[in-house]
Amino acid sequence: MALLGKSLLRSKFGSYVCKARELIVNQRRCIVSCVDPSLGLTEEQKEFQKVAFDFAANEMAPHMAEWDQKEIFPVDTMRKAAQLGFGGIYVKPDVGGSGLSRLDTSIIFEALSTGCVSTTAYMSIHNMCAWMIDAFGNEKQRQTFCPPLCSMDKFASYCLTEPGSGSDAASLLTTAKRRGDHYILNGSKAFISGGGDTDIYVVMCRTGEKGAKGISCVVVEKGTPGLSFGKKEKKVGWNSQPTRAVIFEDCAVPVINRLGEEGQGFLIAMKGLNGGRINIASCSLGAAHASVLLARDHLKVRKQFGEPLSNSQFLQFTLAQMATRLVASRLMVRQAALALQEDREDAVTLCSMAKLFATDECFAICNQALQMHGGYGYLKDYAIQQFVRDIRVHQILEGTNEVMKMIISRNLLQE
Amino acid sequence: MSARVLVGVKRVIDYAVKIRVKPDKTGVVTDGVKHSMNPFCEIAIEEAVRLKEKKLIKEVIAVSCGPQQSQETIRTALAMGADRGIHVDVSGKDYENLGPLQVSKILAALAKKEDVRLIILGKQGTFASQVDFQEDSLKVEREIDGGLETIKIKMPAVVTADLRLNEPRYATLPNIMKAKKKKIDTVKPSDLGVDLSSQLEVLSVEEPSQRQAGVKVETVEDLIKKLRDSGRI
């Protein structure tokens, strides 16, 4: 019988051990009806979602606190995920991808995020880069770069933002001057996720005139002379991925590494971001889902004034609103994913709306859930604070929510 | 080896769900409750797929007895690597009365029909913690209270899977998509010549009684007195 106890602790069915973490791990698998993320999905999508939830609960959730506190980039875990097909989810199968739709991708990232937002968010950036090469690269580039990215043999980073150009991305200054069959890159990129630890850098740089039309997209490999990195940034969240400046000093990149035509770079970057925005919004959904369940469980357990908190009408109503806003956000994101995969003309605006709405709402939900935990919510022993810290940045990157409003209003006011 | 393996997979209430007894005490609530594959059946499928990967057997067939939804469970088995599925269609009153005797008759009939050499099931009786395939027989290591026991059995054989037999794999995204194309045949128990009538009748289902709080005693004499008072000794 003692053997049985030990193996239960070791085995996948660790839910039988009633530590707080195991309870959390179990709740994230859902079972609560109205916020059940599998509602309305096809059988096949439910299978994908199940694998992602199981992976998140078993391989990620038990480590998310340690990865955050020790700032560990969990290469082995991500490679395990890649073996299941999570390295290039919407990349075509002929180069190692899983060939799934944007909606399938959203469902998967939402589920993975319940295990660790920061790691899942990095995986979504990696996926975005792999897709950009798959969609805009020529045959040689696809065959060279995509397979090792899909297996996560190699990791990727997306390099657009610079110290002087964030929201005003088209004003970027990194130059790429043609010299024979190389581009010589000079300049620097800021806030690059994975920077310094990743192998493949998808870089937007200026080959031509000012503005968006002068920008091209090139693939730079780590180890290229002239490529160096700044110090690792200390962040409030997203600590399981390193963030560094990426510096180019007379860095020679082969012209054959350019994706698409000269001047097409900005378009490629923005198309990548449409999907990236859905993915980031999906990560926010996962965090909010986990937080709603954590808050609900806390309300049932915590007693004050002689009763469990769940008897308080104010808290009941607040929980109801959190759940409603979560489901509303989820619908926005999934609808945008559908529009993108169907190539509808409203897709770009819908992706912006979904990113804006979901990231704002989900942050409010996680924040409210932290408040419901009282003092305990502020302690790093409890997961809720990490969800809040990790998704705070989703309102800022891949296009600030202010830029999202610019895109939406432009669409509304166009002639 | 050209052997076929039959693996039974059962669709049960998810292990994370809190079980509730129906108000009329005829059973437990299953409507709207999340169901999944019995975790021990997952281990059984994993073992079968590993044997196939080692090229010791030719084909893995996943079987489930139950209503239409059992097909979901078979699909999960296919996504883990089973080659094809058989759904024995049993629904309504027949399903409520389906007991171990009927299921074993069904499995036996299927095993004969499909020429199966080995049946692997989720744990219920003896447990296997390691299975080695030999020419004509099987070497099975099982855990008993005293330690480990290794036995050699001739085939066709039935082996049940214990927790420590293996760690079931995650289905991969490509395998989930391939599973859609794998075949699931549907048969009726009558096609197999199996009679589903049950000799058992469920009278009532009740929740286990609440655990009573224990009582602490100060001395051994107190303990003996308490045991005598409550008629235990």
Coordinates of N, CA, C and O in Angstrom, one line a residue, chain B residues 135-210:
Chain B
E135 N 7.9 -15.8 -27.9 CA 7.3 -16.5 -29.1 C 5.9 -16.8 -29.0 O 5.0 -16.3 -29.7
D136 N 5.6 -17.7 -28.1 CA 4.2 -18.2 -28.0 C 3.5 -17.9 -26.7 O 2.4 -18.2 -26.5
S137 N 4.3 -17.2 -25.8 CA 3.8 -17.0 -24.5 C 4.1 -15.6 -24.1 O 4.8 -14.8 -24.7
L138 N 3.7 -15.3 -22.9 CA 3.8 -13.9 -22.4 C 4.5 -14.0 -21.0 O 4.1 -14.9 -20.2
K139 N 5.5 -13.2 -20.7 CA 6.0 -13.2 -19.4 C 5.5 -11.9 -18.7 O 5.7 -10.8 -19.2
V140 N 4.8 -12.1 -17.7 CA 4.1 -11.0 -17.0 C 4.6 -10.8 -15.6 O 4.7 -11.8 -14.8
E141 N 5.0 -9.6 -15.2 CA 5.5 -9.3 -13.9 C 4.3 -8.6 -13.2 O 3.8 -7.6 -13.7
R142 N 3.9 -9.1 -12.0 CA 2.9 -8.4 -11.4 C 3.2 -8.1 -9.9 O 4.0 -8.8 -9.3
E143 N 2.5 -7.1 -9.4 CA 2.8 -6.7 -8.0 C 1.8 -7.4 -7.1 O 0.6 -7.3 -7.3
I144 N 2.3 -8.1 -6.1 CA 1.4 -8.7 -5.1 C 1.8 -8.1 -3.7 O 2.9 -7.5 -3.6
D145 N 1.0 -8.4 -2.7 CA 1.3 -7.8 -1.4 C 2.7 -8.1 -0.9 O 3.4 -7.4 -0.3
G146 N 3.2 -9.3 -1.3 CA 4.5 -9.7 -0.8 C 5.7 -9.2 -1.6 O 6.8 -9.3 -1.2
G147 N 5.4 -8.6 -2.8 CA 6.5 -8.1 -3.6 C 6.2 -8.3 -5.1 O 5.1 -7.9 -5.5
L148 N 7.1 -8.8 -5.9 CA 6.8 -9.0 -7.3 C 6.8 -10.5 -7.7 O 7.5 -11.3 -7.1
E149 N 5.9 -10.8 -8.6 CA 5.8 -12.2 -9.0 C 5.9 -12.2 -10.6 O 5.2 -11.4 -11.2
T150 N 6.7 -13.1 -11.1 CA 6.8 -13.2 -12.5 C 6.1 -14.5 -13.0 O 6.5 -15.6 -12.5
I151 N 5.2 -14.4 -13.9 CA 4.6 -15.6 -14.4 C 4.6 -15.7 -15.9 O 4.7 -14.7 -16.6
K152 N 4.6 -16.9 -16.4 CA 4.6 -17.1 -17.9 C 3.3 -17.7 -18.2 O 2.8 -18.7 -17.7
I153 N 2.6 -17.0 -19.2 CA 1.3 -17.6 -19.6 C 1.2 -17.8 -21.1 O 1.9 -17.1 -21.9
K154 N 0.4 -18.8 -21.5 CA 0.3 -19.1 -23.0 C -0.8 -18.1 -23.5 O -1.6 -17.6 -22.8
M155 N -0.7 -17.9 -24.8 CA -1.7 -17.1 -25.5 C -2.7 -17.9 -26.2 O -2.4 -19.0 -26.6
P156 N -4.0 -17.5 -26.4 CA -4.5 -16.2 -26.1 C -4.6 -16.0 -24.6 O -4.9 -16.9 -23.9
A157 N -4.4 -14.7 -24.2 CA -4.4 -14.4 -22.8 C -5.1 -13.1 -22.6 O -5.3 -12.2 -23.5
V158 N -5.5 -12.9 -21.3 CA -6.1 -11.6 -20.9 C -5.2 -11.0 -19.8 O -4.8 -11.6 -18.9
V159 N -4.7 -9.7 -20.0 CA -3.9 -9.1 -19.1 C -4.5 -7.8 -18.7 O -5.1 -7.0 -19.5
T160 N -4.5 -7.5 -17.4 CA -5.0 -6.2 -16.9 C -3.9 -5.3 -16.5 O -2.9 -5.7 -16.0
A161 N -4.1 -4.0 -16.7 CA -3.0 -3.0 -16.6 C -3.1 -2.3 -15.2 O -4.1 -1.8 -14.8
D162 N -2.0 -2.2 -14.6 CA -1.9 -1.5 -13.3 C -1.2 -0.1 -13.5 O -0.6 0.2 -14.6
L163 N -1.4 0.8 -12.6 CA -0.8 2.1 -12.6 C 0.6 2.2 -13.1 O 1.0 3.0 -13.9
R164 N 1.4 1.3 -12.6 CA 2.9 1.4 -12.8 C 3.3 0.7 -14.1 O 4.5 0.6 -14.4
L165 N 2.4 0.2 -14.9 CA 2.7 -0.5 -16.2 C 3.4 0.5 -17.1 O 4.4 0.2 -17.7
N166 N 2.9 1.7 -17.2 CA 3.5 2.7 -18.1 C 2.9 4.1 -17.8 O 2.0 4.2 -17.0
E167 N 3.4 5.1 -18.5 CA 2.9 6.5 -18.4 C 2.3 6.7 -19.8 O 3.0 6.8 -20.8
P168 N 0.9 6.8 -19.8 CA 0.3 7.0 -21.1 C 0.8 8.3 -21.8 O 1.0 9.3 -21.2
R169 N 0.9 8.1 -23.2 CA 1.4 9.3 -23.9 C 0.3 10.3 -24.1 O -0.9 10.0 -24.0
Y170 N 0.7 11.6 -24.4 CA -0.3 12.5 -24.9 C -0.5 12.2 -26.4 O 0.4 11.8 -27.1
A171 N -1.8 12.4 -26.8 CA -2.0 12.3 -28.2 C -1.3 13.5 -28.9 O -1.4 14.6 -28.3
T172 N -0.7 13.3 -30.1 CA -0.1 14.5 -30.7 C -1.2 15.0 -31.7 O -2.1 14.3 -32.1
L173 N -1.0 16.3 -32.0 CA -2.0 16.9 -33.0 C -2.1 16.2 -34.3 O -3.2 15.9 -34.7
P174 N -1.0 15.8 -34.9 CA -1.1 15.0 -36.2 C -1.9 13.7 -36.0 O -2.7 13.3 -36.8
N175 N -1.6 13.0 -34.8 CA -2.4 11.7 -34.6 C -3.8 11.9 -34.4 O -4.6 11.1 -34.7
I176 N -4.2 13.1 -33.7 CA -5.6 13.3 -33.5 C -6.3 13.5 -34.9 O -7.4 13.0 -35.1
M177 N -5.6 14.2 -35.8 CA -6.2 14.3 -37.2 C -6.2 13.0 -37.9 O -7.2 12.7 -38.6
K178 N -5.2 12.2 -37.8 CA -5.2 10.9 -38.5 C -6.3 10.0 -37.9 O -6.8 9.2 -38.6
A179 N -6.6 10.2 -36.6 CA -7.6 9.3 -36.0 C -8.9 9.4 -36.7 O -9.7 8.5 -36.8
K180 N -9.2 10.7 -37.2 CA -10.5 10.9 -37.9 C -10.7 9.9 -39.0 O -11.8 9.5 -39.3
K181 N -9.5 9.5 -39.7 CA -9.6 8.7 -40.9 C -9.7 7.2 -40.5 O -9.9 6.4 -41.4
K182 N -9.3 6.9 -39.3 CA -9.3 5.4 -38.9 C -10.7 4.9 -38.8 O -11.7 5.6 -38.4
K183 N -10.9 3.6 -39.0 CA -12.2 3.0 -39.1 C -12.8 2.7 -37.7 O -12.0 2.2 -36.8
I184 N -14.1 3.0 -37.5 CA -14.7 2.4 -36.3 C -15.9 1.6 -36.8 O -16.8 2.2 -37.4
D185 N -15.9 0.3 -36.5 CA -17.1 -0.5 -36.9 C -18.1 -0.5 -35.8 O -17.7 -0.6 -34.6
T186 N -19.3 -0.6 -36.2 CA -20.4 -0.7 -35.1 C -21.0 -2.0 -35.2 O -21.4 -2.5 -36.3
V187 N -21.1 -2.7 -34.1 CA -21.8 -4.0 -34.1 C -22.8 -4.0 -33.0 O -22.7 -3.3 -32.0
K188 N -23.8 -4.9 -33.1 CA -24.8 -5.1 -32.0 C -24.5 -6.4 -31.3 O -24.0 -7.3 -31.9
P189 N -24.8 -6.4 -30.0 CA -24.5 -7.6 -29.2 C -25.1 -8.8 -29.9 O -24.5 -9.9 -29.9
S190 N -26.3 -8.6 -30.4 CA -27.0 -9.8 -31.0 C -26.2 -10.3 -32.2 O -26.2 -11.5 -32.5
D191 N -25.4 -9.4 -32.9 CA -24.6 -9.9 -34.0 C -23.5 -10.9 -33.5 O -23.0 -11.7 -34.3
L192 N -23.1 -10.7 -32.3 CA -22.0 -11.5 -31.8 C -22.6 -12.7 -31.0 O -21.9 -13.5 -30.5
G193 N -24.0 -12.8 -31.1 CA -24.6 -14.0 -30.4 C -24.6 -13.9 -28.9 O -24.6 -14.9 -28.2
V194 N -24.5 -12.6 -28.4 CA -24.4 -12.5 -26.9 C -25.8 -12.1 -26.4 O -26.4 -11.2 -26.9
D195 N -26.2 -12.8 -25.3 CA -27.4 -12.4 -24.7 C -27.2 -11.5 -23.5 O -26.4 -11.7 -22.6
L196 N -27.9 -10.3 -23.5 CA -27.5 -9.3 -22.6 C -28.3 -9.4 -21.3 O -28.2 -8.5 -20.4
S197 N -29.2 -10.4 -21.1 CA -30.0 -10.4 -19.9 C -29.2 -10.5 -18.7 O -28.2 -11.2 -18.6
S198 N -29.6 -9.8 -17.6 CA -28.8 -9.7 -16.4 C -29.4 -10.5 -15.3 O -30.7 -10.5 -15.2
Q199 N -28.7 -11.2 -14.5 CA -29.2 -11.9 -13.4 C -29.3 -11.0 -12.2 O -29.7 -11.4 -11.1
L200 N -28.7 -9.7 -12.3 CA -28.6 -8.8 -11.2 C -29.6 -7.7 -11.3 O -30.0 -7.3 -12.4
E201 N -30.1 -7.3 -10.1 CA -31.0 -6.1 -10.2 C -30.5 -5.1 -9.2 O -30.2 -5.4 -8.0
V202 N -30.3 -3.8 -9.6 CA -29.9 -2.8 -8.7 C -31.1 -2.4 -7.8 O -32.1 -1.9 -8.3
L203 N -30.9 -2.5 -6.5 CA -32.0 -2.1 -5.6 C -32.0 -0.7 -5.2 O -32.9 0.1 -5.3
S204 N -30.7 -0.2 -4.8 CA -30.6 1.2 -4.5 C -29.1 1.6 -4.5 O -28.3 0.7 -4.2
V205 N -28.9 2.8 -4.7 CA -27.5 3.4 -4.7 C -27.5 4.5 -3.7 O -28.3 5.4 -3.7
E206 N -26.5 4.4 -2.8 CA -26.5 5.5 -1.8 C -25.1 6.0 -1.6 O -24.1 5.3 -1.9
E207 N -25.0 7.2 -1.1 CA -23.6 7.7 -0.8 C -23.0 7.0 0.3 O -23.7 6.7 1.3
P208 N -21.7 6.9 0.4 CA -21.1 6.3 1.5 C -21.4 7.2 2.7 O -21.5 8.4 2.6
S209 N -21.5 6.6 3.9 CA -21.9 7.4 5.1 C -20.8 8.3 5.4 O -19.6 8.0 5.2
Q210 N -21.1 9.5 6.0 CA -20.1 10.5 6.4 C -19.2 9.9 7.4 O -19.6 9.1 8.2

